[in-house]
PDB file of C-alpha atoms in Angstrom:
ATOM      1  CA  MET A   1      35.359 136.692  90.409  1.00  0.00           C
ATOM      2  CA  LYS A   2      35.779 133.635  92.422  1.00  0.00           C
ATOM      3  CA  GLU A   3      33.375 132.269  94.524  1.00  0.00           C
ATOM      4  CA  PRO A   4      34.602 131.681  98.517  1.00  0.00           C
ATOM      5  CA  LEU A   5      35.830 128.238  99.794  1.00  0.00           C
ATOM      6  CA  LEU A   6      32.631 127.842 102.096  1.00  0.00           C
ATOM      7  CA  LYS A   7      29.982 128.900  99.521  1.00  0.00           C
ATOM      8  CA  LYS A   8      31.668 126.280  97.345  1.00  0.00           C
ATOM      9  CA  PHE A   9      31.242 123.410  99.927  1.00  0.00           C
ATOM     10  CA  ILE A  10      27.667 124.994 100.627  1.00  0.00           C
ATOM     11  CA  SER A  11      26.599 124.363  97.084  1.00  0.00           C
ATOM     12  CA  LEU A  12      28.044 121.085  96.682  1.00  0.00           C
ATOM     13  CA  GLY A  13      25.699 120.027  99.553  1.00  0.00           C
ATOM     14  CA  PHE A  14      27.816 120.399 102.416  1.00  0.00           C
ATOM     15  CA  GLN A  15      26.340 122.031 105.673  1.00  0.00           C
ATOM     16  CA  PRO A  16      28.300 125.250 106.792  1.00  0.00           C
ATOM     17  CA  ARG A  17      28.384 123.841 110.306  1.00  0.00           C
ATOM     18  CA  ARG A  18      29.855 120.544 109.469  1.00  0.00           C
ATOM     19  CA  VAL A  19      32.631 122.264 107.098  1.00  0.00           C
ATOM     20  CA  LEU A  20      33.526 124.645 110.144  1.00  0.00           C
ATOM     21  CA  ILE A  21      33.698 121.507 112.552  1.00  0.00           C
ATOM     22  CA  ALA A  22      35.911 119.510 110.250  1.00  0.00           C
ATOM     23  CA  ILE A  23      38.279 122.245 109.477  1.00  0.00           C
ATOM     24  CA  GLY A  24      38.443 123.313 113.193  1.00  0.00           C
ATOM     25  CA  ALA A  25      39.502 119.654 113.842  1.00  0.00           C
ATOM     26  CA  TRP A  26      41.684 119.177 111.368  1.00  0.00           C
ATOM     27  CA  ILE A  27      43.776 122.580 112.480  1.00  0.00           C
ATOM     28  CA  LEU A  28      43.518 120.948 116.078  1.00  0.00           C
ATOM     29  CA  LEU A  29      44.540 117.437 115.089  1.00  0.00           C
ATOM     30  CA  ILE A  30      47.683 118.780 112.965  1.00  0.00           C
ATOM     31  CA  TYR A  31      49.123 121.969 114.435  1.00  0.00           C
ATOM     32  CA  PRO A  32      50.702 120.159 117.615  1.00  0.00           C
ATOM     33  CA  ALA A  33      52.552 118.364 115.120  1.00  0.00           C
ATOM     34  CA  TYR A  34      54.619 121.477 114.216  1.00  0.00           C
ATOM     35  CA  ALA A  35      54.710 122.859 117.780  1.00  0.00           C
ATOM     36  CA  GLN A  36      58.329 122.751 118.865  1.00  0.00           C
ATOM     37  CA  THR A  37      60.671 124.357 121.404  1.00  0.00           C
ATOM     38  CA  THR A  38      63.714 125.877 120.803  1.00  0.00           C
ATOM     39  CA  VAL A  39      66.419 125.165 123.187  1.00  0.00           C
ATOM     40  CA  SER A  40      69.623 127.204 123.026  1.00  0.00           C
ATOM     41  CA  GLY A  41      72.785 127.377 125.036  1.00  0.00           C
ATOM     42  CA  ARG A  42      76.341 127.387 125.556  1.00  0.00           C
ATOM     43  CA  VAL A  43      78.828 124.315 126.233  1.00  0.00           C
ATOM     44  CA  THR A  44      81.780 125.099 128.456  1.00  0.00           C
ATOM     45  CA  SER A  45      84.702 122.646 129.817  1.00  0.00           C
ATOM     46  CA  GLY A  46      84.041 122.060 133.508  1.00  0.00           C
ATOM     47  CA  GLU A  47      87.285 122.145 134.309  1.00  0.00           C
ATOM     48  CA  ASP A  48      88.121 125.814 132.893  1.00  0.00           C
ATOM     49  CA  ALA A  49      84.710 127.091 131.541  1.00  0.00           C
ATOM     50  CA  GLU A  50      86.383 127.383 128.295  1.00  0.00           C
ATOM     51  CA  PRO A  51      83.862 127.023 125.302  1.00  0.00           C
ATOM     52  CA  LEU A  52      83.812 123.566 123.433  1.00  0.00           C
ATOM     53  CA  PRO A  53      83.215 123.810 119.714  1.00  0.00           C
ATOM     54  CA  GLY A  54      82.156 121.211 117.668  1.00  0.00           C
ATOM     55  CA  VAL A  55      79.978 119.184 120.779  1.00  0.00           C
ATOM     56  CA  ASN A  56      77.156 117.011 119.032  1.00  0.00           C
ATOM     57  CA  ILE A  57      73.729 117.415 120.241  1.00  0.00           C
ATOM     58  CA  LEU A  58      71.021 115.414 119.654  1.00  0.00           C
ATOM     59  CA  VAL A  59      67.343 114.962 120.544  1.00  0.00           C
ATOM     60  CA  LYS A  60      67.200 111.532 122.366  1.00  0.00           C
ATOM     61  CA  GLY A  61      65.340 109.048 120.420  1.00  0.00           C
ATOM     62  CA  THR A  62      65.215 110.741 117.083  1.00  0.00           C
ATOM     63  CA  SER A  63      68.156 111.850 114.254  1.00  0.00           C
ATOM     64  CA  ASP A  64      67.726 115.674 115.214  1.00  0.00           C
ATOM     65  CA  GLY A  65      70.571 117.278 115.983  1.00  0.00           C
ATOM     66  CA  THR A  66      73.257 120.135 115.832  1.00  0.00           C
ATOM     67  CA  ILE A  67      76.587 120.862 116.555  1.00  0.00           C
ATOM     68  CA  SER A  68      77.963 123.712 118.843  1.00  0.00           C
ATOM     69  CA  ASP A  69      79.843 126.777 116.956  1.00  0.00           C
ATOM     70  CA  ALA A  70      83.251 128.057 117.578  1.00  0.00           C
ATOM     71  CA  ASP A  71      82.039 130.079 120.638  1.00  0.00           C
ATOM     72  CA  GLY A  72      80.253 126.691 122.122  1.00  0.00           C
ATOM     73  CA  ASN A  73      76.806 128.295 121.382  1.00  0.00           C
ATOM     74  CA  PHE A  74      74.241 125.923 120.080  1.00  0.00           C
ATOM     75  CA  SER A  75      70.454 126.235 119.112  1.00  0.00           C
ATOM     76  CA  ILE A  76      68.063 123.052 118.417  1.00  0.00           C
ATOM     77  CA  ALA A  77      64.338 122.626 118.065  1.00  0.00           C
ATOM     78  CA  VAL A  78      62.845 119.922 120.119  1.00  0.00           C
ATOM     79  CA  PRO A  79      59.261 118.441 119.934  1.00  0.00           C
ATOM     80  CA  SER A  80      58.231 119.262 123.432  1.00  0.00           C
ATOM     81  CA  SER A  81      59.541 120.645 126.771  1.00  0.00           C
ATOM     82  CA  GLU A  82      60.097 116.968 127.677  1.00  0.00           C
ATOM     83  CA  SER A  83      62.601 116.254 125.124  1.00  0.00           C
ATOM     84  CA  VAL A  84      66.081 115.159 126.459  1.00  0.00           C
ATOM     85  CA  LEU A  85      69.508 116.518 124.763  1.00  0.00           C
ATOM     86  CA  VAL A  86      72.316 114.121 124.630  1.00  0.00           C
ATOM     87  CA  PHE A  87      75.750 115.639 124.276  1.00  0.00           C
ATOM     88  CA  SER A  88      78.906 113.970 122.950  1.00  0.00           C
ATOM     89  CA  PHE A  89      82.334 115.332 122.317  1.00  0.00           C
ATOM     90  CA  VAL A  90      85.389 113.416 121.357  1.00  0.00           C
ATOM     91  CA  GLY A  91      88.072 112.864 124.258  1.00  0.00           C
ATOM     92  CA  TYR A  92      85.354 113.785 127.069  1.00  0.00           C
ATOM     93  CA  GLN A  93      83.624 111.568 129.191  1.00  0.00           C
ATOM     94  CA  VAL A  94      80.641 112.357 131.702  1.00  0.00           C
TER      95      VAL A  94
END
């Protein structure tokens, strides 16, 4: 039978409280790096509200991006709610 991980640390001379604090600190430091928000939407023409397929959507300052589908829909994971999206489409100017 395998010995639980915490018991192994104790047998090596580690104090249980310190092990649990170290694990908790590691989780608190690592978890925010994986926390992301998903932004979804639909890109349409301002002239006739028709969907725009093939629009490039990038998270500003990164190489993360996506392209709108045939109906103009997109979904992209962003690092935070403060992220800025940049839209570009050949033939359109803002």
